[in-house]
Tab-separated table of C-alpha atoms (C1' of nucleotides) in Angstrom:
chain	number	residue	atom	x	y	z
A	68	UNK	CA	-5.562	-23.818	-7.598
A	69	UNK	CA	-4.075	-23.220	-10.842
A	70	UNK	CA	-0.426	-22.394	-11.944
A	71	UNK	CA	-2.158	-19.399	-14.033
A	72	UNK	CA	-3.597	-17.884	-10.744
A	73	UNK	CA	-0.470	-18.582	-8.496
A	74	UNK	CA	1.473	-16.303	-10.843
A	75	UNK	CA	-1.640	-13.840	-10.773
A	76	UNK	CA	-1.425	-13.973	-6.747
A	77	UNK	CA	2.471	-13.671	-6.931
A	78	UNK	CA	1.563	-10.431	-8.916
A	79	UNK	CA	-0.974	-8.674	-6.624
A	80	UNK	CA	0.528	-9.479	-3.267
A	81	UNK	CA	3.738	-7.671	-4.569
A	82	UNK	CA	2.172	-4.439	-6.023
A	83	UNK	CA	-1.384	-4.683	-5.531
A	84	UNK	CA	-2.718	-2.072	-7.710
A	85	UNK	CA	-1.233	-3.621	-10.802
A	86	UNK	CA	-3.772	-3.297	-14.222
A	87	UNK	CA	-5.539	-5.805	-15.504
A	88	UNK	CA	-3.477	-4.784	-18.660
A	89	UNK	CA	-0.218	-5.423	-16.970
A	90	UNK	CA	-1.497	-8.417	-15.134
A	91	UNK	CA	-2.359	-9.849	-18.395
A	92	UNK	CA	0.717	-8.787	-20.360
A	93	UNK	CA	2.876	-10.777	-17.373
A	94	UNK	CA	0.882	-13.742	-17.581
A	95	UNK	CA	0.341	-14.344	-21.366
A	96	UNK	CA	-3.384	-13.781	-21.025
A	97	UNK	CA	-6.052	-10.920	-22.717
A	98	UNK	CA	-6.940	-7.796	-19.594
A	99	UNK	CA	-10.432	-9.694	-19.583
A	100	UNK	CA	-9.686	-12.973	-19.294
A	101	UNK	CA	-6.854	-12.089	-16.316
A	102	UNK	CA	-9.669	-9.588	-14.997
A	103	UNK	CA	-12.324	-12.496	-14.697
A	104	UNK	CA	-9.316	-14.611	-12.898
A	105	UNK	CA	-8.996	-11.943	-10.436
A	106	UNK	CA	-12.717	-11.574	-9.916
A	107	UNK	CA	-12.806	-15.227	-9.159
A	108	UNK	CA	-10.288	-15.161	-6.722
A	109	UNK	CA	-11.804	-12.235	-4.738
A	110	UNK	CA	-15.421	-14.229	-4.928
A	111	UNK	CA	-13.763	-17.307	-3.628
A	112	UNK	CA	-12.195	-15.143	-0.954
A	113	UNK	CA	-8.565	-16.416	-1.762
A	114	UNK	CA	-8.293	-12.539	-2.475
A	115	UNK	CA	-9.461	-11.117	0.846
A	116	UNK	CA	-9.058	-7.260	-0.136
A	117	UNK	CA	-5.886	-4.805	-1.045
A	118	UNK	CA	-4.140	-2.746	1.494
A	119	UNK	CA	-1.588	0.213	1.520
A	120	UNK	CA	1.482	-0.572	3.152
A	121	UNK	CA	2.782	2.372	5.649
A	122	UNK	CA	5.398	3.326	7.267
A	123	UNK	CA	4.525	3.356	11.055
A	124	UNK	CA	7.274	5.491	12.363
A	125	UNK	CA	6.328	8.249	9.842
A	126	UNK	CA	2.587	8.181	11.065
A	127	UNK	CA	4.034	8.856	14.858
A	128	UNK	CA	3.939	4.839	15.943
A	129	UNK	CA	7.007	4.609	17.376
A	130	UNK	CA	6.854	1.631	19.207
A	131	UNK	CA	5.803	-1.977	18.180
A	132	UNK	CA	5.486	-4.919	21.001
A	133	UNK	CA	3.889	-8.152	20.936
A	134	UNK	CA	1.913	-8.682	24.007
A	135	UNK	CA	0.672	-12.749	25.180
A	136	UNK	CA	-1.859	-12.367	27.233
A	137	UNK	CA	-3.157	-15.191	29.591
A	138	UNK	CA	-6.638	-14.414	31.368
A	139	UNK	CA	-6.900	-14.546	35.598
A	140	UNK	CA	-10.471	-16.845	34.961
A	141	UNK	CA	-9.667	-19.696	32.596
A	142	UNK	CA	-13.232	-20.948	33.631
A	143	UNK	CA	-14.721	-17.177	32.470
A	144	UNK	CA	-15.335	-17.116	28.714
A	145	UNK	CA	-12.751	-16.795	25.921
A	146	UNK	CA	-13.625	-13.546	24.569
A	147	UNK	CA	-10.750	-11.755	24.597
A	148	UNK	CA	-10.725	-11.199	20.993
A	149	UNK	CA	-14.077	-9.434	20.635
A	150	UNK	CA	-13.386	-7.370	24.160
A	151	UNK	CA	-10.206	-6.391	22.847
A	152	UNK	CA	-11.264	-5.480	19.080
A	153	UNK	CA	-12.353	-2.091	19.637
A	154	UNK	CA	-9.105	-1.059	20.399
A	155	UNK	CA	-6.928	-0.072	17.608
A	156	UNK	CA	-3.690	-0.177	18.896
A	157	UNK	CA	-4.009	-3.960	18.586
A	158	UNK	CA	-3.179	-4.860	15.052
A	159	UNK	CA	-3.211	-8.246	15.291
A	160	UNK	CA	-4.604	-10.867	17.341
A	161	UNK	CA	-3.661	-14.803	17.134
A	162	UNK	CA	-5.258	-17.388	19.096
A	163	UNK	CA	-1.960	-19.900	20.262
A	164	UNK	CA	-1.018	-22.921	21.554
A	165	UNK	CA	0.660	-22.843	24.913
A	166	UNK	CA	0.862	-20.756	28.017
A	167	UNK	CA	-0.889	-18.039	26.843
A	168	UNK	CA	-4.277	-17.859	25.592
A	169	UNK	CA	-3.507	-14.794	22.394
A	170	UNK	CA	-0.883	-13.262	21.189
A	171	UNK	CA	-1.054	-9.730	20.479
A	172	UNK	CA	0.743	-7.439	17.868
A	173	UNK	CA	0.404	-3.687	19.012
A	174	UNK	CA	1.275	-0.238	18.014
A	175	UNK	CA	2.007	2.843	19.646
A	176	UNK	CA	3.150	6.301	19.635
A	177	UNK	CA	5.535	5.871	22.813
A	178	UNK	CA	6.666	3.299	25.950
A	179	UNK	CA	4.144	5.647	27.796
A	180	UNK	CA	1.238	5.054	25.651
A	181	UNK	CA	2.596	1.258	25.565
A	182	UNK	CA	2.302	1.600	29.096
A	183	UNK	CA	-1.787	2.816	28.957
A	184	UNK	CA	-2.391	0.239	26.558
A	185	UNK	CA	-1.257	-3.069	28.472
A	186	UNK	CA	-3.559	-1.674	31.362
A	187	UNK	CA	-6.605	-0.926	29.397
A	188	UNK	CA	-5.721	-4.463	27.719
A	189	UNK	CA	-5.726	-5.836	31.279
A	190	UNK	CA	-9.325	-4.330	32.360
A	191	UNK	CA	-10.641	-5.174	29.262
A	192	UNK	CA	-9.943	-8.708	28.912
A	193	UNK	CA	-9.247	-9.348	32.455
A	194	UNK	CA	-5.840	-10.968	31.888
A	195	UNK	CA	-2.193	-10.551	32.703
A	196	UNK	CA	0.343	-9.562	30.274
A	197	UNK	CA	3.554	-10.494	29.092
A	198	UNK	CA	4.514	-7.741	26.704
A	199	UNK	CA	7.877	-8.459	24.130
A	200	UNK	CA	9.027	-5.071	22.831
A	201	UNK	CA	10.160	-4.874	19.202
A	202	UNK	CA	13.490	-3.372	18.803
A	203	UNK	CA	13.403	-3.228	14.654
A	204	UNK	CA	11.485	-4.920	11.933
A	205	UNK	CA	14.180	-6.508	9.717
A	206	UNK	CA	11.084	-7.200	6.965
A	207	UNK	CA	7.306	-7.921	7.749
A	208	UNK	CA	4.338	-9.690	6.194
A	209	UNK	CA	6.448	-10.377	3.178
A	210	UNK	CA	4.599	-12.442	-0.020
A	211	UNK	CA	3.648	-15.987	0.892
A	212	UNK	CA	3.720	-17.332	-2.663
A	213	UNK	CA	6.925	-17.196	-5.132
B	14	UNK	CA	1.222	15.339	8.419
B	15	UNK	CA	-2.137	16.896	7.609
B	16	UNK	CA	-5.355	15.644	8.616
B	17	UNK	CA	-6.309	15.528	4.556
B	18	UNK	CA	-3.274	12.862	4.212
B	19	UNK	CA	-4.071	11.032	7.213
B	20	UNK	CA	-7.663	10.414	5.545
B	21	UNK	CA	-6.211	9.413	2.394
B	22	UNK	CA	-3.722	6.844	4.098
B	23	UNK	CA	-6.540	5.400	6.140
B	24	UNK	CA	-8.659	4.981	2.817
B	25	UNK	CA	-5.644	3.142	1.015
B	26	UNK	CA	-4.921	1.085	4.035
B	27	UNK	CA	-8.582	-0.416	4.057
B	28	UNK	CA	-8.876	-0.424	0.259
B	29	UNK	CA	-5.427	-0.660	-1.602
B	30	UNK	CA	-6.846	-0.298	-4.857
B	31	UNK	CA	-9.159	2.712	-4.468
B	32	UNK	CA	-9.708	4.984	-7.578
B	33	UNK	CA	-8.031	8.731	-7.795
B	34	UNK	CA	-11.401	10.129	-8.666
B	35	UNK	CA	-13.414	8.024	-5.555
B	36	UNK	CA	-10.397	9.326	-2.833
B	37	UNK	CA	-11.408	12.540	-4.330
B	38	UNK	CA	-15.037	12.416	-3.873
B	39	UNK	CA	-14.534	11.523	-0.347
B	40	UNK	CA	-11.830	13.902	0.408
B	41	UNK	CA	-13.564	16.524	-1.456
B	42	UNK	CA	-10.686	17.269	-3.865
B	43	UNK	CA	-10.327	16.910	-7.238
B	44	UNK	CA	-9.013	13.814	-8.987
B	45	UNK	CA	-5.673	15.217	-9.820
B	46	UNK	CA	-5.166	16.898	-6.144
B	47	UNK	CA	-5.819	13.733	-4.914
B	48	UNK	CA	-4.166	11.569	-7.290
B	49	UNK	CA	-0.646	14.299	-6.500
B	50	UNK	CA	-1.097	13.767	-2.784
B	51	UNK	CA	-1.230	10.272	-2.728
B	52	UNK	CA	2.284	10.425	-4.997
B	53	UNK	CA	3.932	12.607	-2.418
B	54	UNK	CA	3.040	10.373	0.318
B	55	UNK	CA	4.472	7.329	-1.974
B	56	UNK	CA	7.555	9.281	-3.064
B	57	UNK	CA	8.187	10.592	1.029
B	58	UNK	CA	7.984	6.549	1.827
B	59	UNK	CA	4.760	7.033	3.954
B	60	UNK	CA	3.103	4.698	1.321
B	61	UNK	CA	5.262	1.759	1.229
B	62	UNK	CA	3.327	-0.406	-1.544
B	63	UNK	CA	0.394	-2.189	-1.978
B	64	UNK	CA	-0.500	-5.804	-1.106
B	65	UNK	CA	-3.203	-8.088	-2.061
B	66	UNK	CA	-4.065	-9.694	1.318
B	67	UNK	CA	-4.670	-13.683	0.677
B	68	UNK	CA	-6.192	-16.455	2.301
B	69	UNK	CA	-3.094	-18.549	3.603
B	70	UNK	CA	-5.725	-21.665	4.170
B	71	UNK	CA	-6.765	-21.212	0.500
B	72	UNK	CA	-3.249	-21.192	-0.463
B	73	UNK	CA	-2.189	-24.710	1.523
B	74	UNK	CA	-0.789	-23.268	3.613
B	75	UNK	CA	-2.325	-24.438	6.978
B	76	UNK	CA	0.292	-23.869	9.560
B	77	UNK	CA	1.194	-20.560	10.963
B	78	UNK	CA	3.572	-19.765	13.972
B	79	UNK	CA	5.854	-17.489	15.879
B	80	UNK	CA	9.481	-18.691	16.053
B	81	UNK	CA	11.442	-17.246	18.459
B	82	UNK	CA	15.249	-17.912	18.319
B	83	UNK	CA	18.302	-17.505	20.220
B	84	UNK	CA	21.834	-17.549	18.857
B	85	UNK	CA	23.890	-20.438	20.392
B	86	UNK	CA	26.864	-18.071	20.935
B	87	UNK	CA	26.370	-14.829	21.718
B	88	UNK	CA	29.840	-13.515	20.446
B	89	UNK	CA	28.898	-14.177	16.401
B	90	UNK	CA	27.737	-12.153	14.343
B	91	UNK	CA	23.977	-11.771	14.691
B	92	UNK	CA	23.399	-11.585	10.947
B	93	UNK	CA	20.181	-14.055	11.579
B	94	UNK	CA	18.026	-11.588	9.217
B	95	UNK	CA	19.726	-11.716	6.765
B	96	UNK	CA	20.894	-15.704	6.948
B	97	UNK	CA	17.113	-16.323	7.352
B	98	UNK	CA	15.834	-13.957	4.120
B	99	UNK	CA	15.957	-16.445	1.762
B	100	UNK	CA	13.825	-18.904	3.561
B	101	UNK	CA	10.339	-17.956	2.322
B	102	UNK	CA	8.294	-19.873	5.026
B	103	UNK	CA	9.357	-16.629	7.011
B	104	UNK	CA	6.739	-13.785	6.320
B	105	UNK	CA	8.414	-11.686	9.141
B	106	UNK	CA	11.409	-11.218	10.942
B	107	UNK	CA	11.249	-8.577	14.173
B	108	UNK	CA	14.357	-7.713	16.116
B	109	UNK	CA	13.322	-8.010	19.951
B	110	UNK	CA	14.379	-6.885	23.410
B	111	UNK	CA	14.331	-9.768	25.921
B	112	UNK	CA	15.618	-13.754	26.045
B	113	UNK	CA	15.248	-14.336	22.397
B	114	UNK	CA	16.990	-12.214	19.974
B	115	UNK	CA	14.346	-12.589	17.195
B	116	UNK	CA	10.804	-13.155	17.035
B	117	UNK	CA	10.001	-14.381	13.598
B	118	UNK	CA	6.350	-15.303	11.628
B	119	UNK	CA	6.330	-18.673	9.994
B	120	UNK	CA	3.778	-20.035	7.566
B	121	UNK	CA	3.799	-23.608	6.612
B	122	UNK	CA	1.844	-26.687	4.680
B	123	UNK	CA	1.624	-29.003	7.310
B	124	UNK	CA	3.322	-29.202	10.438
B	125	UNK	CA	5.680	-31.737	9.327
B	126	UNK	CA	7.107	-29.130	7.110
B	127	UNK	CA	7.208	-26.713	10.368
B	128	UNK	CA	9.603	-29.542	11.976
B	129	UNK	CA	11.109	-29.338	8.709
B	130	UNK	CA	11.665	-25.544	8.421
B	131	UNK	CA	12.613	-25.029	12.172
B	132	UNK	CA	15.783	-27.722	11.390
B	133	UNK	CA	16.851	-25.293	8.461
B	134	UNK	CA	16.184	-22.294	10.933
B	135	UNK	CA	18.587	-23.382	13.430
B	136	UNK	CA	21.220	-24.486	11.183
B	137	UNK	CA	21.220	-21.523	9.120
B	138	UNK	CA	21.045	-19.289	11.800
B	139	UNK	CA	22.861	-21.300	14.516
B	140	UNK	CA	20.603	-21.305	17.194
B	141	UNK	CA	17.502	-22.535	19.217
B	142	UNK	CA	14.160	-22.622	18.485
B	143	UNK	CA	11.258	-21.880	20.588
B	144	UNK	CA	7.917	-22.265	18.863
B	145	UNK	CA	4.568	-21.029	19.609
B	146	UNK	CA	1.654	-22.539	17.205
B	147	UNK	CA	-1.121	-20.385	16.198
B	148	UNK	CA	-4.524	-21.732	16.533
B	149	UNK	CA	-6.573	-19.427	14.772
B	150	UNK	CA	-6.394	-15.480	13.576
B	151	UNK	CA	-8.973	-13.628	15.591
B	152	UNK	CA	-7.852	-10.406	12.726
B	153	UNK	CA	-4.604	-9.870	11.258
B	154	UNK	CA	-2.825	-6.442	9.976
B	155	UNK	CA	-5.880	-4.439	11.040
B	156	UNK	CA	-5.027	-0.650	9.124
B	157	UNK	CA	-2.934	1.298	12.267
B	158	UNK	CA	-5.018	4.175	11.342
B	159	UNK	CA	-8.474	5.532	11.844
C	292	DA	C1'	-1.069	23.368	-3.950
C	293	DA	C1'	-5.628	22.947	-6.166
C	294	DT	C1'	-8.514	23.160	-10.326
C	295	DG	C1'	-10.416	22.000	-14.862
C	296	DA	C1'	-9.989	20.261	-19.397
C	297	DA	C1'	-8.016	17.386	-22.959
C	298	DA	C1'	-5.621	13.168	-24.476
C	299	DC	C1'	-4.854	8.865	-23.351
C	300	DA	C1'	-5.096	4.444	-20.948
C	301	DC	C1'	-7.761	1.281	-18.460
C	302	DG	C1'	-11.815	-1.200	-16.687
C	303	DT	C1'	-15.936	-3.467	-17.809
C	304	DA	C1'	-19.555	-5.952	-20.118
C	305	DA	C1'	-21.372	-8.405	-24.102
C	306	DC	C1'	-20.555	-11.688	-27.465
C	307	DG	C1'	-18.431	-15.463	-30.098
C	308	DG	C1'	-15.299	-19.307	-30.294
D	280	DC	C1'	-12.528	-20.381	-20.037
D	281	DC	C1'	-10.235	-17.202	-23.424
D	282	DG	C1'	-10.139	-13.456	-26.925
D	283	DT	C1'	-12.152	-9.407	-29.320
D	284	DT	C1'	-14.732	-5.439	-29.638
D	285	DA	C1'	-16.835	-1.320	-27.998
D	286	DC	C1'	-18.035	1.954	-24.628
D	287	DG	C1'	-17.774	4.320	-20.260
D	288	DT	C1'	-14.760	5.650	-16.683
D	289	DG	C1'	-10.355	6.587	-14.592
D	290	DT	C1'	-5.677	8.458	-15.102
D	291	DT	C1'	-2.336	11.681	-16.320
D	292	DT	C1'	-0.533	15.895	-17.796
D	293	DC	C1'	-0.571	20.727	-18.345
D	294	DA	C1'	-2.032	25.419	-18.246
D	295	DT	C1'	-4.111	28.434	-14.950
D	296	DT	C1'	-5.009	30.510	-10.497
DNA sequence: AATGAAACACGTAACGG
DNA sequence: CCGTTACGTGTTTCATT
């Protein structure tokens, strides 16, 4: 991994519909030559795609929680992840170390539909819960390169 | 919130680096109506940025996990945010109701560096540690919209 | 608020160094 | 692997409805 595409990365993770032009005009190089960079990082996957960043509480999402879920069977297969992927309200979904099998990061309008969620969460991947509720996001998913 | 912005946010948040003229073809407007939507929705705060989404792995950085920390006295000022913002290891910081007062998202090298960070942690914010290590990402930041 | 058209900028591919 | 050139497409603005 070179310096040249660090810098490129550093670019795109902060505003990730920068030009080519402007990419290239940052980092010293032509808009084709720091095109072809970026086309090499998506091939090689270190790009895995671009997303919009929204604000949850303006699309009605009110509440946040992390839920650890540990399932009732540990000899039953450890599928939780696929059972559990249909459901949207999940955002995230981390396999961990320790007492609980996954961590969850979910999303809803209200404690009520928080409430629907952990037992459809439950009967889906035949677990308990242990559900942390987040009070406010002080900053979230922020760059991992300088 | 229309419908007609709801299906423009859900297109940026899968592809952060759609074209004007392609969100108009699939929301039947015209490049300009769609191009002044998605403005609004950037200039109301509903669109928050854009982000490349990267391959921590690809990037070194091998370790990921959740920190969550408790202030060793309760009477200071719990200014752990912003104490803790200038670390970059931290992608996320969450404010959370329960034990611990914070529940943050680490991403290291190698988990000598996580012993590493977790030292700084506690000494710049003055308090405990408890760490859960993430094993895998089953999906990450999935778009909270359909 | 949406459209359509015109001017401009950008993305993209081909080629040469 | 980078730069230049050239062409097609996307973006942006404005007048119009």
């Amino acid at each position: 991994m070179e310096a040249l595409d660090r810098r490129i990365l550093s670019l795109l993770a902060r505003d990730g519909r920068m030009s080519y032009t402007d990419i290239g005009k940052e980092t010293g190089l032509s808009t084709s030559a720091a095109q072809q960079r970026v086309r090499r990082l998506e091939q090689r996957g270190v790009i895995k795609g671009y997303r919009a960043v929204l604000d949850s509480a303006r699309l009605g999402h009110f509440v946040t929680a992390f839920v650890a879920i540990k399932p009732f069977d540990p000899s039953q297969a450890d599928d939780a992840p696929e059972r559990l992927a249909g459901i949207e309200e999940i955002i995230s979904c981390y396999s961990v170390a320790g007492e609980p099998s996954y961590l969850l990061k979910v999303q809803v309008e209200t404690m009520a539909h928080l409430e629907a969620l952990l037992a459809r969460i439950r009967a889906e991947a035949k677990c308990s819960t242990h559900t942390t509720t987040v009070l406010s996001t002080a900053y979230e998913n922020r760059p991992e390169i300088s």
